[in-house]
CSV table of C-alpha atoms and ligand atoms in Angstrom, one decimal:
chain,number,residue,atom,x,y,z
D,1,MET,CA,84.1,79.0,113.1
D,2,SER,CA,87.7,80.2,112.9
D,3,LYS,CA,89.3,82.2,115.6
D,4,LEU,CA,88.6,86.0,115.5
D,5,ILE,CA,91.3,88.2,114.0
D,6,ILE,CA,91.2,91.7,115.5
D,7,THR,CA,92.8,94.6,113.6
D,8,ALA,CA,93.6,97.8,115.4
D,9,SER,CA,93.5,101.0,113.3
D,10,ILE,CA,95.6,102.9,115.8
D,11,CYS,CA,96.2,106.2,114.2
D,12,GLY,CA,94.4,106.9,110.9
D,13,ALA,CA,95.1,110.1,108.9
D,14,GLU,CA,92.1,112.3,109.7
D,15,VAL,CA,91.6,112.0,113.5
D,16,THR,CA,93.6,114.4,115.7
D,17,LYS,CA,94.5,115.0,119.3
D,18,GLU,CA,91.8,117.7,119.3
D,19,HIS,CA,89.3,114.9,118.8
D,20,ASN,CA,91.0,112.6,121.4
D,21,PRO,CA,94.3,113.5,123.1
D,22,ALA,CA,95.3,109.8,123.0
D,23,VAL,CA,95.6,109.8,119.2
D,24,PRO,CA,99.3,108.9,118.5
D,25,TYR,CA,101.6,111.1,116.3
D,26,THR,CA,105.2,110.5,117.2
D,27,VAL,CA,107.1,107.2,116.5
D,28,ALA,CA,107.1,106.5,120.3
D,29,GLU,CA,103.4,107.3,120.6
D,30,ILE,CA,102.6,105.0,117.7
D,31,ALA,CA,104.6,102.2,119.1
D,32,ALA,CA,103.1,102.5,122.5
D,33,GLU,CA,99.5,102.5,121.0
D,34,ALA,CA,100.4,99.4,118.9
D,35,ARG,CA,101.7,97.7,122.0
D,36,ARG,CA,98.5,98.5,124.0
D,37,ALA,CA,96.3,97.2,121.1
D,38,HIS,CA,98.4,94.1,120.6
D,39,GLU,CA,98.5,93.2,124.3
D,40,ALA,CA,94.7,93.6,124.4
D,41,GLY,CA,94.4,91.1,121.6
D,42,ALA,CA,95.0,92.7,118.2
D,43,ALA,CA,96.8,90.4,115.7
D,44,ILE,CA,97.1,93.1,113.0
D,45,ILE,CA,98.1,96.8,113.3
D,46,HIS,CA,96.6,98.9,110.4
D,47,LEU,CA,99.2,101.6,110.2
D,48,HIS,CA,99.1,105.2,109.1
D,49,VAL,CA,101.9,107.5,110.2
D,50,ARG,CA,102.2,111.2,111.0
D,51,ASP,CA,104.9,113.8,111.3
D,52,ASP,CA,105.4,114.9,114.9
D,53,ASP,CA,102.9,117.7,114.6
D,54,GLY,CA,100.2,115.3,113.5
D,55,THR,CA,100.3,115.9,109.7
D,56,PRO,CA,99.6,112.7,107.9
D,57,THR,CA,102.5,111.5,105.8
D,58,GLN,CA,103.2,108.4,103.7
D,59,SER,CA,107.0,108.9,104.0
D,60,ARG,CA,108.8,105.6,103.5
D,61,ALA,CA,111.4,106.7,106.1
D,62,ARG,CA,108.7,107.5,108.6
D,63,TYR,CA,107.0,104.2,108.0
D,64,LYS,CA,110.3,102.4,108.5
D,65,ASP,CA,110.9,104.1,111.8
D,66,CYS,CA,107.4,103.3,113.0
D,67,ILE,CA,107.5,99.7,111.8
D,68,ASP,CA,110.9,99.1,113.5
D,69,ALA,CA,109.6,100.6,116.7
D,70,ILE,CA,106.4,98.5,116.6
D,71,LYS,CA,108.3,95.3,115.9
D,72,ALA,CA,110.6,96.1,118.9
D,73,VAL,CA,107.6,96.1,121.3
D,74,CYS,CA,105.2,93.7,119.5
D,75,PRO,CA,107.3,90.9,118.1
D,76,GLY,CA,105.4,88.9,115.6
D,77,VAL,CA,102.5,91.2,115.1
D,78,ILE,CA,101.2,91.7,111.6
D,79,ILE,CA,101.8,95.3,110.4
D,80,GLN,CA,99.5,96.5,107.7
D,81,PRO,CA,100.5,99.9,106.2
D,82,SER,CA,97.9,102.0,104.5
D,83,THR,CA,98.2,102.7,100.8
D,84,GLY,CA,95.1,105.0,101.2
D,85,GLY,CA,97.1,107.6,103.1
D,86,ALA,CA,95.1,110.8,103.3
D,87,VAL,CA,92.6,112.4,100.9
D,88,GLY,CA,94.5,114.4,98.2
D,89,MET,CA,97.8,112.5,98.3
D,90,SER,CA,99.3,111.4,95.0
D,91,ASP,CA,99.7,107.8,93.9
D,92,GLU,CA,103.4,107.8,94.4
D,93,GLU,CA,103.2,109.3,97.8
D,94,ARG,CA,100.6,106.7,98.9
D,95,LEU,CA,102.6,103.8,97.5
D,96,GLN,CA,105.8,104.5,99.5
D,97,PRO,CA,105.3,101.9,102.3
D,98,ILE,CA,105.1,99.1,99.7
D,99,ASP,CA,108.8,99.7,99.0
D,100,LEU,CA,109.4,98.3,102.4
D,101,SER,CA,107.8,95.0,101.4
D,102,PRO,CA,105.4,94.7,104.4
D,103,GLU,CA,103.7,91.3,104.6
D,104,MET,CA,100.3,93.0,104.2
D,105,ALA,CA,98.8,96.4,103.1
D,106,THR,CA,95.5,97.9,102.2
D,107,LEU,CA,94.3,98.1,98.7
D,108,ASP,CA,91.4,100.6,98.3
D,109,CYS,CA,89.0,99.4,95.6
D,110,GLY,CA,87.1,102.5,94.5
D,111,THR,CA,86.5,106.2,94.7
D,112,CYS,CA,84.0,107.7,97.2
D,113,ASN,CA,83.0,110.9,98.8
D,114,PHE,CA,84.6,111.3,102.2
D,115,GLY,CA,82.6,114.0,103.9
D,116,GLY,CA,82.3,117.7,103.1
D,117,ASP,CA,84.2,118.4,99.8
D,118,ASP,CA,86.6,115.5,100.2
D,119,ILE,CA,86.8,112.8,97.6
D,120,PHE,CA,88.9,109.7,98.3
D,121,VAL,CA,90.2,108.9,94.7
D,122,ASN,CA,90.9,105.4,93.6
D,123,THR,CA,90.3,105.1,89.8
D,124,GLU,CA,90.3,101.7,88.1
D,125,ASN,CA,93.8,102.4,86.7
D,126,MET,CA,95.1,103.4,90.1
D,127,ILE,CA,93.7,100.2,91.7
D,128,ILE,CA,95.4,98.2,88.9
D,129,LYS,CA,98.7,100.1,89.5
D,130,PHE,CA,98.6,99.6,93.2
D,131,ALA,CA,97.6,95.9,92.9
D,132,ASN,CA,100.4,95.3,90.4
D,133,LYS,CA,103.0,96.9,92.7
D,134,MET,CA,101.7,94.9,95.7
D,135,ARG,CA,101.8,91.7,93.7
D,136,GLU,CA,105.4,92.4,92.5
D,137,LYS,CA,106.5,92.9,96.1
D,138,CYS,CA,104.5,89.9,97.4
D,139,VAL,CA,102.4,92.1,99.7
D,140,PHE,CA,99.1,90.5,100.8
D,141,PRO,CA,96.3,93.0,100.0
D,142,GLU,CA,93.4,93.7,102.3
D,143,LEU,CA,90.7,94.8,99.9
D,144,GLU,CA,89.1,98.0,101.4
D,145,VAL,CA,85.5,98.3,100.2
D,146,PHE,CA,83.4,101.2,101.2
D,147,ASP,CA,80.5,100.3,99.0
D,148,LYS,CA,79.1,97.3,97.0
D,149,GLY,CA,80.5,98.6,93.7
D,150,MET,CA,84.0,98.3,95.1
D,151,VAL,CA,83.4,94.6,95.9
D,152,ASP,CA,82.4,94.2,92.2
D,153,MET,CA,85.6,96.1,91.1
D,154,ALA,CA,87.8,93.8,93.3
D,155,LEU,CA,86.1,90.7,91.9
D,156,ARG,CA,86.5,91.9,88.3
D,157,LEU,CA,90.2,92.6,88.8
D,158,HIS,CA,90.5,89.2,90.5
D,159,GLY,CA,88.9,87.6,87.4
D,160,LYS,CA,91.6,89.3,85.3
D,161,GLY,CA,94.4,88.0,87.5
D,162,ILE,CA,95.3,91.4,88.8
D,163,ILE,CA,94.2,90.7,92.3
D,164,SER,CA,95.3,87.1,93.4
D,165,ALA,CA,93.6,84.7,95.7
D,166,PRO,CA,93.2,84.3,98.7
D,167,LEU,CA,90.8,87.3,98.8
D,168,HIS,CA,90.4,89.1,102.0
D,169,PHE,CA,88.0,92.1,102.3
D,170,ASN,CA,87.5,94.8,104.8
D,171,PHE,CA,83.9,96.1,104.7
D,172,VAL,CA,84.1,99.7,105.8
D,173,LEU,CA,80.6,100.6,106.8
D,174,GLY,CA,79.3,104.1,107.7
D,175,VAL,CA,81.7,106.4,105.9
D,176,ASN,CA,79.9,109.6,104.9
D,177,GLY,CA,79.8,108.8,101.2
D,178,GLY,CA,80.0,105.0,101.4
D,179,ILE,CA,77.4,102.3,102.3
D,180,SER,CA,75.8,102.7,105.7
D,181,ALA,CA,76.2,100.4,108.6
D,182,GLU,CA,72.8,98.7,109.1
D,183,LEU,CA,72.5,95.0,109.4
D,184,ARG,CA,71.1,94.8,105.9
D,185,ASP,CA,74.2,96.6,104.5
D,186,PHE,CA,76.5,94.2,106.3
D,187,VAL,CA,74.5,91.2,105.0
D,188,PHE,CA,74.5,92.6,101.4
D,189,MET,CA,78.3,93.0,101.5
D,190,ARG,CA,78.9,89.6,103.1
D,191,GLU,CA,76.7,87.9,100.4
D,192,SER,CA,78.5,89.7,97.6
D,193,ILE,CA,81.9,88.0,98.2
D,194,PRO,CA,82.8,84.4,97.3
D,195,PRO,CA,82.2,82.0,100.2
D,196,THR,CA,86.0,81.1,100.1
D,197,ALA,CA,87.0,84.8,100.8
D,198,THR,CA,87.7,86.0,104.3
D,199,PHE,CA,86.5,89.4,105.6
D,200,THR,CA,86.8,91.8,108.4
D,201,ALA,CA,84.3,94.6,109.1
D,202,THR,CA,84.8,98.2,110.3
D,203,GLY,CA,82.0,100.3,111.6
D,204,ILE,CA,82.6,104.1,111.6
D,205,GLY,CA,81.8,106.2,114.8
D,206,ARG,CA,78.9,104.9,116.9
D,207,ARG,CA,78.6,101.9,114.5
D,208,ALA,CA,82.0,100.5,115.5
D,209,PHE,CA,80.7,97.9,118.0
D,210,PRO,CA,77.4,97.0,116.4
D,211,VAL,CA,79.3,96.2,113.2
D,212,ALA,CA,81.9,94.3,115.2
D,213,ALA,CA,79.1,92.2,116.8
D,214,MET,CA,77.6,91.5,113.3
D,215,SER,CA,81.0,90.3,112.0
D,216,ILE,CA,81.7,88.2,115.0
D,217,ILE,CA,78.4,86.4,114.7
D,218,ALA,CA,78.8,86.0,110.9
D,219,GLY,CA,82.2,84.3,111.2
D,220,GLY,CA,84.1,87.4,110.0
D,221,HIS,CA,86.8,89.4,111.7
D,222,VAL,CA,86.9,92.8,113.3
D,223,ARG,CA,88.7,96.1,113.0
D,224,VAL,CA,88.5,98.8,115.8
D,225,GLY,CA,90.7,101.8,116.6
D,226,PHE,CA,91.0,105.5,116.7
D,227,GLU,CA,91.0,105.8,112.9
D,228,ASP,CA,87.4,104.6,112.9
D,229,ASN,CA,86.0,105.6,116.3
D,230,ILE,CA,87.4,107.5,119.3
D,231,TYR,CA,84.7,106.6,121.9
D,232,LEU,CA,84.5,103.6,124.2
D,233,GLU,CA,80.8,104.3,124.7
D,234,ARG,CA,78.5,107.2,124.1
D,235,GLY,CA,80.2,110.4,125.4
D,236,VAL,CA,83.2,108.5,126.9
D,237,LEU,CA,86.5,108.9,125.0
D,238,ALA,CA,88.7,105.8,124.8
D,239,LYS,CA,91.9,106.3,126.7
D,240,SER,CA,93.8,104.1,124.3
D,241,ASN,CA,93.4,101.8,121.3
D,242,GLY,CA,93.9,99.0,123.9
D,243,GLU,CA,90.5,99.9,125.5
D,244,LEU,CA,88.8,99.6,122.1
D,245,VAL,CA,90.4,96.2,121.4
D,246,GLU,CA,89.5,95.0,125.0
D,247,LYS,CA,85.9,95.8,124.3
D,248,ALA,CA,86.0,93.8,121.0
D,249,VAL,CA,87.5,90.9,122.9
D,250,CYS,CA,84.7,91.1,125.5
D,251,LEU,CA,82.1,91.0,122.7
D,252,ALA,CA,83.9,88.0,121.1
D,253,LYS,CA,83.9,86.1,124.4
D,254,GLU,CA,80.2,86.8,125.0
D,255,LEU,CA,79.4,85.6,121.4
D,256,GLY,CA,81.6,82.5,121.6
D,257,ARG,CA,84.7,83.4,119.5
D,258,THR,CA,88.3,83.0,120.7
D,259,ILE,CA,91.0,85.5,119.6
D,260,ALA,CA,93.6,84.7,117.0
D,261,SER,CA,97.3,85.3,117.6
D,262,PRO,CA,99.2,86.9,114.7
D,263,ASP,CA,100.5,83.4,113.6
D,264,GLU,CA,97.0,82.0,113.7
D,265,ALA,CA,95.8,85.1,111.7
D,266,ARG,CA,98.5,84.3,109.0
D,267,VAL,CA,97.1,80.8,108.6
D,268,ILE,CA,93.4,81.9,108.6
D,269,LEU,CA,94.1,84.6,105.9
D,270,GLY,CA,96.7,82.6,103.9
D,271,ILE,CA,99.6,84.9,104.3
D,272,PHE,CA,102.8,83.0,103.6
D,273,LYS,CA,105.6,85.5,103.3
Q,301,KMH,N1,92.4,107.9,105.1
Q,301,KMH,C1,91.5,107.5,104.1
Q,301,KMH,C2,91.4,108.6,103.1
Q,301,KMH,C3,93.3,102.9,103.9
Q,301,KMH,O1,94.0,103.0,104.9
Q,301,KMH,O2,93.7,102.2,102.9
Q,301,KMH,C4,91.8,106.3,103.5
Q,301,KMH,C5,92.1,105.1,104.3
Q,301,KMH,C6,92.1,103.8,103.7
Q,301,KMH,O3,92.4,105.2,105.5
Q,302,ZN,ZN1,93.4,103.5,107.0
C-alpha cells in the first residue's frame, strides 16, 4: 500500500469563528493554520480564502497573498485552491485562483443540495468549462464527488478527453444532499472508479474520522480540517487544524500506514508540474 496523503481543509467557505474560534480568516491566520496542519503531517492544503471579516471570497489577489504566505512557512507543501468557492458564486468568480496556475485545484463534478435552501451548482457545461481551463493552465484536478452520479460524470468527461488521466477523486461523504457516509457508501464509491485511479475521502461532521479510517484501510488517502469538521471528539472543539491532522496520523499509525511528504504525494498522484 502506498504512503498516506493527508489533505487539510483548513478554512472552507461556510464554517465561521462562531462555530469554532480557531477558524482562520486573515492571511496571517490562514498561513498559521496551514503551518500547524503541515507540521502535523498534511502534504496538501485545500485552500479557501476569506476577507478579514470572514466573508468567503475567490479573489485572485487574496489567493495570491494567502498562497505566498503559506509557501513562506510551509516550503514545498502542495496548495490546492478551491474552484467550488461558496454557494451562489458565479463561474468567473470561482475560477479566479486558476489564473495563478496552482499545481492542483478542486473540480466539482455535479450539482447537489447543500442544506436548507442552498444548491451547489455545477452543471455539465460548467464542469467542462472548469476542466478545460484547468487543462489549459496545467492544473491537476482533484475530482470532488458528493454522490455516485458525479463519479459517472467525471468518467464520462474523461472518456471524451476533457478530464485527463491520472484521475484522482475526493469522495465527500455526508453532505446534507449528497451520499451518506456509511461503510456501504464508501465501498460503492470506491468500486465505481477505475482501479488505476487514486482517491481520498472526506467525512463530514462526526463522520470525519470513521471515513478516514475506512480510506486508510482501503488504501486511499484522507482529508480532514475545519471545512469538514470542527470537533476533535464528541463535544470537544479542535483547537487547530493541526490537532485534526494529528488524529488522522495516529489512526494511520494504528492501521499500519506511513505518512507521505508533499514530494511523495506528487509521485503517488502523478503531479508533474
Ligand atoms: N464550499 C462548497 C460550496 C470545493 O472546494 O471545491 C464547495 C466546496 C468544494 O468547498
Ligand atoms: Zn472546499
